Coordinates of C-alpha atoms and ligand atoms in Angstrom, one line a residue:
M203 CA 123.2 71.5 132.6
T204 CA 123.6 73.7 129.8
Q205 CA 123.9 77.6 130.4
P206 CA 121.1 79.4 128.3
R207 CA 122.9 81.1 125.5
K208 CA 122.9 84.7 125.7
I209 CA 121.6 86.4 122.1
L210 CA 122.0 90.0 121.5
T211 CA 119.5 91.2 118.7
V212 CA 120.9 94.9 117.5
F213 CA 118.8 96.9 115.0
G214 CA 117.2 100.2 114.4
T215 CA 114.6 100.7 111.3
R216 CA 111.4 100.0 110.7
P217 CA 112.1 96.9 109.2
E218 CA 114.3 95.1 110.6
A219 CA 112.2 96.0 113.6
I220 CA 109.1 93.7 111.4
K221 CA 111.4 91.1 110.7
L222 CA 113.1 90.6 114.0
F223 CA 110.0 91.1 116.1
P224 CA 109.0 86.6 115.2
L225 CA 112.7 85.9 116.0
I226 CA 112.6 87.9 119.5
H227 CA 109.3 86.1 120.9
A228 CA 111.1 83.0 120.1
L229 CA 113.9 83.7 122.1
E230 CA 112.2 84.6 125.0
A231 CA 109.4 81.9 125.1
D232 CA 113.1 79.2 124.1
S233 CA 114.8 78.3 127.6
R234 CA 118.0 77.4 125.7
F235 CA 118.7 81.6 125.4
V236 CA 118.6 84.6 127.6
S237 CA 117.4 87.4 124.8
R238 CA 118.8 91.4 125.2
V239 CA 118.2 93.8 122.8
C240 CA 119.4 96.5 121.5
V241 CA 118.0 99.6 119.8
S242 CA 119.7 101.6 117.8
A243 CA 117.4 103.7 116.8
Q244 CA 118.0 104.7 113.7
H245 CA 114.9 105.4 112.7
R246 CA 113.1 106.7 115.5
G247 CA 109.1 107.4 115.4
M248 CA 109.1 104.7 112.2
L249 CA 110.9 101.8 114.8
D250 CA 108.8 102.7 117.6
Q251 CA 105.6 102.1 115.8
V252 CA 106.9 98.5 116.0
L253 CA 108.4 98.1 119.3
A254 CA 104.9 99.3 120.5
I255 CA 102.6 96.8 118.6
T256 CA 104.7 94.1 119.3
G257 CA 105.4 94.3 122.9
I258 CA 109.0 94.9 122.4
A259 CA 110.8 96.3 125.0
P260 CA 114.6 96.7 124.2
H261 CA 116.8 96.9 126.7
H262 CA 119.2 99.6 125.4
D263 CA 118.2 102.5 123.1
L264 CA 121.4 104.5 121.6
D265 CA 118.3 106.9 120.2
V266 CA 121.2 108.1 118.2
M267 CA 119.0 109.2 115.2
T268 CA 118.9 113.3 114.0
P269 CA 117.1 114.7 111.2
G270 CA 118.3 114.4 107.6
Q271 CA 120.9 112.2 109.4
T272 CA 124.1 111.3 106.9
L273 CA 125.9 108.1 106.0
D274 CA 129.0 108.7 108.3
T275 CA 128.0 110.7 110.8
L276 CA 125.1 107.6 111.5
T277 CA 127.5 105.3 111.4
A278 CA 130.2 106.6 113.6
R279 CA 126.8 106.7 116.5
A280 CA 125.9 103.7 115.8
L281 CA 129.3 102.0 115.7
T282 CA 130.6 103.4 118.7
G283 CA 127.0 102.4 120.9
I284 CA 126.4 99.6 119.8
G285 CA 130.5 98.5 120.6
E286 CA 129.9 100.0 124.8
V287 CA 126.6 97.8 124.9
V288 CA 128.5 94.4 123.5
D289 CA 131.5 95.3 126.2
R290 CA 128.7 95.7 128.9
E291 CA 126.2 92.1 127.4
R292 CA 129.4 90.5 126.4
P293 CA 126.6 88.2 124.1
D294 CA 127.2 84.6 122.9
W295 CA 125.8 85.7 119.9
V296 CA 125.4 89.1 117.6
V297 CA 122.2 88.6 116.3
V298 CA 121.4 91.5 112.7
Q299 CA 119.4 91.4 110.0
G300 CA 119.1 92.9 106.7
D301 CA 121.5 96.0 105.2
T302 CA 121.0 99.1 107.1
T303 CA 123.7 101.1 108.4
T304 CA 122.6 99.7 112.3
V305 CA 123.4 96.5 110.3
M306 CA 126.7 97.2 109.0
A307 CA 127.7 98.6 112.5
G308 CA 125.8 95.9 114.7
A309 CA 127.8 93.7 113.4
L310 CA 131.2 95.2 112.9
A311 CA 131.1 95.6 116.8
A312 CA 130.6 92.2 117.2
Y313 CA 134.0 90.9 115.0
Y314 CA 136.4 93.3 116.6
R315 CA 135.4 91.7 120.3
Q316 CA 135.0 88.5 118.5
I317 CA 131.6 87.6 119.2
P318 CA 130.0 85.8 116.3
V319 CA 127.5 86.7 113.9
C320 CA 123.9 85.9 112.9
H321 CA 122.9 87.6 110.1
V322 CA 119.8 86.9 109.2
E323 CA 118.4 87.5 105.4
A324 CA 121.6 86.6 104.6
G325 CA 122.7 86.6 100.7
L326 CA 120.9 89.2 98.9
R327 CA 122.3 90.5 96.5
S328 CA 121.8 92.9 93.2
G329 CA 125.7 92.6 91.9
D330 CA 124.8 96.9 92.0
I331 CA 126.9 98.5 94.7
H332 CA 124.9 101.5 93.7
H333 CA 121.5 99.8 93.7
P334 CA 120.3 99.8 96.8
W335 CA 122.6 101.9 97.6
P336 CA 124.7 102.1 100.4
E337 CA 122.9 98.2 101.7
E338 CA 124.3 96.0 98.3
V339 CA 127.6 97.2 100.4
N340 CA 126.2 96.9 104.0
R341 CA 125.4 93.3 102.9
K342 CA 128.6 92.7 101.7
V343 CA 130.0 93.4 104.5
V344 CA 128.2 91.2 106.9
G345 CA 128.4 88.9 104.8
S346 CA 132.8 88.6 105.4
F347 CA 132.5 87.6 108.3
A348 CA 129.1 86.2 109.7
A349 CA 129.7 82.9 111.8
L350 CA 126.0 81.9 110.8
H351 CA 124.5 83.1 107.4
C352 CA 120.4 82.8 107.2
A353 CA 119.4 82.9 103.8
P354 CA 115.6 83.7 103.5
T355 CA 115.9 81.9 99.6
E356 CA 118.4 78.8 97.8
T357 CA 119.4 81.3 95.3
A358 CA 120.5 83.8 98.6
A359 CA 122.3 81.1 99.7
A360 CA 123.6 80.2 96.5
A361 CA 124.9 84.2 96.3
L362 CA 126.8 83.6 98.9
R363 CA 128.5 79.9 98.2
R364 CA 129.6 82.0 94.8
E365 CA 131.0 84.6 97.6
N366 CA 133.1 81.7 99.1
V367 CA 131.1 81.6 102.3
A368 CA 132.0 78.5 103.9
A369 CA 128.3 76.2 102.9
D370 CA 127.7 74.9 106.3
A371 CA 127.7 78.4 107.6
I372 CA 124.9 78.9 105.2
H373 CA 121.3 77.8 105.9
V374 CA 118.4 78.7 103.5
T375 CA 115.2 79.8 106.8
G376 CA 113.4 81.3 105.0
N377 CA 112.8 85.0 105.0
T378 CA 110.6 85.7 108.7
V379 CA 108.6 88.4 107.4
I380 CA 106.4 85.7 106.5
D381 CA 106.2 84.6 109.9
A382 CA 105.7 88.5 110.7
L383 CA 102.6 89.2 108.2
Q384 CA 101.2 86.1 109.0
W385 CA 101.2 87.0 113.1
V386 CA 100.1 90.1 112.3
T387 CA 97.3 88.8 109.9
A388 CA 95.7 86.6 113.0
R389 CA 96.2 89.8 115.4
I390 CA 94.1 91.5 113.3
A391 CA 92.0 88.9 112.6
A392 CA 90.9 88.4 116.9
Q393 CA 91.1 92.6 116.9
P394 CA 89.6 93.9 113.7
E395 CA 89.7 97.7 115.7
L396 CA 93.6 97.3 115.2
A397 CA 93.7 98.1 111.4
A398 CA 90.2 100.1 111.4
G399 CA 92.0 103.5 111.3
L400 CA 91.8 103.4 106.8
A401 CA 88.4 103.5 107.5
P402 CA 87.3 107.5 106.5
L403 CA 89.7 106.5 103.9
E404 CA 88.2 103.3 102.8
Q405 CA 85.0 105.5 102.5
R406 CA 86.0 108.4 101.0
F407 CA 87.4 106.2 98.2
A408 CA 84.8 103.9 98.0
G409 CA 84.3 102.3 94.0
K410 CA 87.7 102.8 93.3
R411 CA 90.4 100.6 92.9
I412 CA 93.0 101.7 95.3
I413 CA 96.5 101.7 94.7
G414 CA 98.8 101.5 97.8
M415 CA 101.9 103.5 97.8
T416 CA 105.7 103.5 99.5
S417 CA 108.7 105.1 98.3
H418 CA 112.6 105.7 100.1
R419 CA 114.9 104.8 98.7
R420 CA 118.2 107.1 98.6
E421 CA 119.4 106.5 95.2
N422 CA 116.2 107.5 94.1
F423 CA 116.9 110.3 95.4
G424 CA 116.7 114.1 92.6
D425 CA 115.3 112.7 89.3
G426 CA 114.3 108.6 90.4
M427 CA 111.5 110.5 92.6
R428 CA 110.6 113.6 90.8
G429 CA 110.2 110.6 88.6
I430 CA 107.7 108.6 90.8
A431 CA 105.8 111.8 91.8
E432 CA 105.0 112.8 88.1
A433 CA 103.3 108.7 87.5
V434 CA 101.8 109.3 90.5
R435 CA 100.3 112.4 88.9
R436 CA 99.2 111.1 86.0
I437 CA 97.9 108.2 87.4
A438 CA 95.8 109.9 90.2
R439 CA 94.1 111.6 86.5
R440 CA 91.9 109.0 86.3
E441 CA 88.4 109.1 87.7
D442 CA 88.7 104.6 88.5
V443 CA 91.7 105.2 91.0
A444 CA 92.5 106.4 94.0
V445 CA 96.8 106.1 95.8
I446 CA 97.5 105.3 99.0
F447 CA 100.7 106.9 100.4
P448 CA 102.0 106.5 103.6
V449 CA 104.9 108.7 103.3
H450 CA 108.5 107.8 104.5
L451 CA 109.6 110.5 107.2
N452 CA 112.9 111.2 105.9
P453 CA 112.8 114.4 105.2
N454 CA 113.6 114.1 101.7
V455 CA 111.2 112.3 100.2
R456 CA 108.3 114.8 102.0
A457 CA 109.7 117.0 100.8
V458 CA 109.9 116.4 96.8
M459 CA 105.9 113.9 97.2
E460 CA 104.3 116.7 99.3
T461 CA 105.5 119.2 96.8
A462 CA 104.1 116.9 94.0
L463 CA 101.2 115.6 95.1
T464 CA 99.3 117.4 97.5
G465 CA 95.8 118.9 96.5
L466 CA 95.5 115.7 94.2
D467 CA 91.5 114.8 95.2
N468 CA 92.4 110.9 95.0
V469 CA 96.3 111.0 96.6
A470 CA 96.4 110.4 100.1
L471 CA 98.8 111.4 101.4
I472 CA 99.7 110.2 105.0
E473 CA 102.0 109.8 108.1
P474 CA 103.7 106.3 108.2
L475 CA 101.2 103.2 109.4
D476 CA 101.6 100.9 112.2
Y477 CA 102.1 97.9 111.4
P478 CA 98.6 96.2 111.0
H479 CA 96.8 99.4 109.3
F480 CA 100.2 98.8 106.6
A481 CA 98.7 94.8 106.4
R482 CA 95.0 96.3 106.1
L483 CA 96.3 98.8 103.3
L484 CA 98.0 95.8 101.5
D485 CA 94.8 94.2 101.9
I486 CA 92.8 96.7 100.0
S487 CA 95.0 97.5 97.6
T488 CA 94.3 96.0 93.8
L489 CA 98.6 96.7 93.2
M490 CA 101.3 98.3 94.7
L491 CA 103.6 101.3 94.0
T492 CA 107.1 100.9 95.7
D493 CA 110.8 101.2 96.3
S494 CA 110.4 99.3 99.7
G495 CA 112.6 95.6 99.9
G496 CA 110.2 94.4 102.4
V497 CA 106.8 94.8 99.7
Q498 CA 108.5 93.1 97.8
E499 CA 108.1 90.0 99.8
E500 CA 104.7 90.9 101.8
A501 CA 102.6 91.5 98.5
P502 CA 103.0 87.9 96.7
A503 CA 102.6 86.3 99.7
L504 CA 99.4 87.8 99.7
G505 CA 98.9 88.0 95.7
K506 CA 99.1 91.6 95.4
P507 CA 100.9 92.5 92.1
V508 CA 103.6 94.9 92.9
L509 CA 105.0 97.2 90.4
V510 CA 108.8 97.8 92.0
M511 CA 110.2 101.4 90.9
R512 CA 113.8 100.1 91.1
E513 CA 116.0 99.5 88.5
T514 CA 117.8 96.2 90.1
T515 CA 116.3 93.9 92.4
E516 CA 117.9 91.6 95.1
R517 CA 114.1 89.4 95.5
P518 CA 114.2 88.2 92.0
E519 CA 111.7 85.6 92.7
G520 CA 109.0 87.2 93.2
V521 CA 109.3 88.4 89.5
A522 CA 110.2 84.7 88.7
A523 CA 106.6 83.9 89.8
G524 CA 105.4 86.6 88.2
T525 CA 104.0 88.7 91.1
A526 CA 106.9 91.7 90.9
K527 CA 108.0 93.5 87.9
L528 CA 110.1 95.6 87.8
V529 CA 109.8 99.1 86.3
G530 CA 112.8 101.9 87.4
T531 CA 111.6 105.1 88.0
N532 CA 110.7 106.5 84.6
A533 CA 106.9 108.3 84.4
D534 CA 106.0 106.6 81.2
T535 CA 107.2 103.7 82.4
I536 CA 105.1 103.3 85.3
V537 CA 102.2 105.2 83.8
A538 CA 102.4 102.4 81.5
E539 CA 102.9 99.5 83.2
T540 CA 100.3 100.7 86.4
E541 CA 97.7 101.4 83.3
R542 CA 98.1 98.0 82.0
L543 CA 97.5 96.5 85.5
L544 CA 94.3 98.6 85.5
D545 CA 92.6 98.3 82.1
D546 CA 93.8 94.9 81.0
P547 CA 92.6 91.6 83.0
H548 CA 94.2 88.7 81.9
A549 CA 98.1 91.0 82.8
Y550 CA 96.6 91.4 85.9
A551 CA 95.2 88.0 86.9
A552 CA 98.4 86.2 85.6
M553 CA 100.3 88.6 88.5
A554 CA 97.6 88.1 91.1
R555 CA 98.1 85.2 92.2
A556 CA 99.3 84.4 96.3
H557 CA 101.9 82.7 96.5
N558 CA 105.4 82.7 99.0
P559 CA 108.9 81.8 97.5
F560 CA 110.0 83.6 100.9
G561 CA 109.5 81.6 103.5
D562 CA 106.2 79.6 105.2
G563 CA 106.0 81.7 108.4
H564 CA 108.6 79.7 110.8
S565 CA 111.8 81.0 109.8
A566 CA 112.4 82.2 113.7
L567 CA 111.7 78.6 114.7
R568 CA 114.5 77.6 112.7
I569 CA 117.1 80.3 113.3
C570 CA 116.8 79.9 117.2
D571 CA 117.4 76.0 116.5
L572 CA 120.2 76.6 114.3
L573 CA 121.2 79.2 117.3
A574 CA 121.1 76.9 120.0
E575 CA 123.6 73.9 117.7
Q576 CA 126.1 76.2 116.8
S577 CA 129.3 75.2 118.7
V578 CA 130.8 77.6 121.2
P579 CA 134.3 78.5 121.2
V580 CA 135.6 76.8 124.6
E581 CA 136.6 80.1 126.1
R582 CA 133.4 81.6 125.7
A583 CA 131.2 78.5 127.1
L584 CA 133.8 79.4 130.3
L585 CA 133.0 82.9 131.2
Ligands
UD1_78 C1 116.6 103.3 105.9 C2 118.2 102.2 105.5 C3 117.3 102.0 104.7 C4 115.7 101.0 105.0 C5 115.0 101.9 104.6 C6 113.5 101.9 105.9 C7 120.5 103.3 105.5 C8 121.7 103.7 105.0 N1 119.4 103.1 104.8 O1 117.1 104.8 105.0 O2 118.4 100.6 104.6 O3 115.6 100.5 104.0 O4 115.9 102.7 106.1 O5 112.9 102.3 106.4 O6 120.4 101.6 107.0 N2 113.2 109.6 110.3 C9 112.6 110.5 110.3 N3 112.2 109.3 111.9 C10 111.5 108.3 111.6 C11 112.8 107.3 110.4 C12 113.3 108.4 110.2 O7 112.3 111.1 111.4 O8 111.3 107.1 112.0 C13 113.9 110.6 109.6 C14 114.9 111.7 109.6 O9 114.9 113.2 109.5 C15 116.4 110.7 109.0 C16 116.1 110.2 107.9 O10 114.4 109.7 108.4 O11 117.9 111.5 109.2 C17 117.2 109.2 107.2 O12 116.4 108.3 108.3 P1 117.7 106.7 107.7 O13 117.7 105.6 108.1 O14 119.4 107.3 107.3 O15 117.3 106.7 106.0 P2 116.7 105.8 104.8 O16 116.4 106.8 103.8 O17 115.5 105.8 106.3
UDP79 N1 105.6 99.6 106.5 C1 104.9 99.7 107.1 N2 104.3 100.9 107.3 C2 104.6 101.5 106.2 C3 104.9 101.1 105.3 C4 105.8 99.9 105.1 O1 104.7 99.3 108.4 O2 103.3 102.8 106.2 C5 106.5 98.2 106.1 C6 105.6 97.2 105.6 O3 104.8 96.2 105.5 C7 107.3 96.6 105.1 C8 108.8 97.2 106.4 O4 107.8 98.4 106.8 O5 107.0 95.3 106.6 C9 108.9 98.2 104.2 O6 109.8 99.4 105.3 P1 110.6 100.2 104.5 O7 109.7 99.6 103.2 O8 110.8 101.2 104.6 O9 112.0 99.9 104.5 P2 113.0 98.4 103.7 O10 111.8 97.1 103.4 O11 112.9 99.0 102.0 O12 114.0 98.2 103.5

């Protein structure tokens, strides 16, 4: 009988937690694996929201977040802390997801110990190292040495092949975000009270069309954020809409948005929502305004038009399918595109079609099978 493989899953932020909990649930339920979990806690409150709702209790919590953290201190703290955990755990594989600082540091810590890395959501590329910044470089670093690349789509797989990643190390698995969305949707259906906390806002804005909004990208700090805030101010002059905006905990985001948007009757600046409540916000929204990566994947799955307030996207599938549109951060453009969707039923109908270019909800199981099938170097198998 073969020994179960020890998998150390490493993550630190809200989106990584959302996209990895389906895999952790699957690993825990599978006798082929021993599952260990390490969080850097690059995010604290927003990570804990996901851990609480998904019942994940990390074996290691590095608690690295500091207020207004810089990229270099965060990288150093995460790399050192994760390295110590890898030394203690001596896993067969380290799994990371996406493109944050924790992902790059976690992958490097494994590579420095010659432990193979499985990269979930591999191969996303905007082609521009400044958008998104620093994520485009983070994911390229991991892509340069990962042993197993779980690409969400064929487009992502092709990007890896163009970078000369060995074809047999690339597998199209779909994106685990669709597994996560299906899980949370089923949970809400069984227990509606999990997402009932928006009811007071839903009553306050009854009869208005809801615009759901998020914004947090580092490359948008400064002019970009100011353009986004100005656009929301103008959109909010309309009496037939209301904007619900759970504001990211990054102080750079909060300062701009609170200054620009506090006190407007039909703009609700609220605290970050836990995942069931955010799923509810997606559900009640007419359209989404966002610079988020994950929201660009979730909104198409639910048939919600999404205007992407960025200059580039590494998720062209939503744009190609017509549910997502890149609008940048210029206030005039954001307002014009939003009003077009609000006022032109044909333009709205053309974007509001549910489809799933990002996955079918079975990505986590595919990744488990890949992790079980990979050969492990003999010297590691004997440890
Ligand atoms: C990070 C990721 C980004 C990802 C985003 C998801 C990097 C460089 N950036 O961006 O790729 O899209 O998370 O949300 O990895 N803060 C809190 N509590 C929290 C979270 C953040 O107080 O739960 C505050 C802290 O002051 C922290 C700051 O926000 O220092 C910035 O957090 P950080 O993770 O460095 O960058 P993000 O902009 O959140
Ligand atoms: N999300 C959430 N609560 C919120 C805002 C977003 O649970 O208040 C979820 C959202 O459903 C998506 C993920 O967080 O799955 C996106 O995270 P974020 O936008 O912070 O990061 P990105 O995806 O841009 O890396």
